[in-house]
Structure formats: C-alpha cells, structure tokens
C-alpha cells in the first residue's frame, strides 16, 4: 500500500464548547412575549481516513 494514497485528518467543531444560538426570533415578531431560540451544536471531534484507489 502506498502511503501517498492515504490521508488521516483530525477535526473539531466548536472545540471550546461555546454556548450560542444558531437562530433567534424575538417574540414580538409573532405578537407574543416569548422569544424563540435554537441552540447551536455542542463540541464534536473526529477523524477522517481517506484512501484513494
């Protein structure tokens, strides 16, 4: 096996595990008083192995 055809990648998203909102809608938009918010994804880590034939 030729190692030039194999790659190994380590990756992370939101590695500091910061709390944030991916979307936020004030309640006044719909005539109410409750706000709507969707939290962002927590920290994730992984590896990817790619083999080219």
XYZ file of C-alpha atoms in Angstrom:
53
model
C 0.000 0.000 0.000
C 1.398 3.397 -0.980
C 1.039 5.886 1.871
C 0.708 8.734 -0.643
C -2.816 7.469 -1.288
C -3.866 7.529 2.373
C -4.662 10.628 4.405
C -5.675 10.967 8.049
C -7.427 14.135 9.203
C -8.329 15.138 12.766
C -11.110 17.700 13.047
C -13.235 19.509 15.625
C -16.258 21.780 15.585
C -16.980 24.258 18.376
C -13.944 22.847 20.201
C -14.286 25.305 23.094
C -17.899 24.134 23.582
C -19.237 27.693 23.463
C -22.964 28.111 24.109
C -24.588 30.072 21.279
C -27.838 30.395 19.383
C -27.903 29.359 15.743
C -31.268 31.131 15.305
C -33.175 33.582 17.462
C -36.610 35.111 16.891
C -37.969 37.747 19.277
C -41.490 37.000 20.489
C -42.645 40.423 19.344
C -42.263 39.179 15.749
C -45.344 36.993 16.255
C -47.187 39.390 18.537
C -46.333 37.454 21.697
C -43.939 37.947 24.561
C -41.990 34.650 24.452
C -38.729 34.553 22.498
C -37.748 31.548 20.382
C -34.158 30.362 20.189
C -32.361 27.302 18.850
C -29.042 26.464 20.432
C -26.001 25.662 18.349
C -24.363 22.247 18.285
C -22.103 21.182 21.179
C -18.413 20.339 20.759
C -17.734 17.459 18.385
C -14.448 15.810 17.431
C -13.491 13.165 14.961
C -11.085 11.686 12.482
C -11.419 11.036 8.784
C -9.417 8.446 6.868
C -9.355 8.768 3.092
C -7.941 6.121 0.745
C -7.562 6.848 -2.981
C -7.585 3.879 -5.341
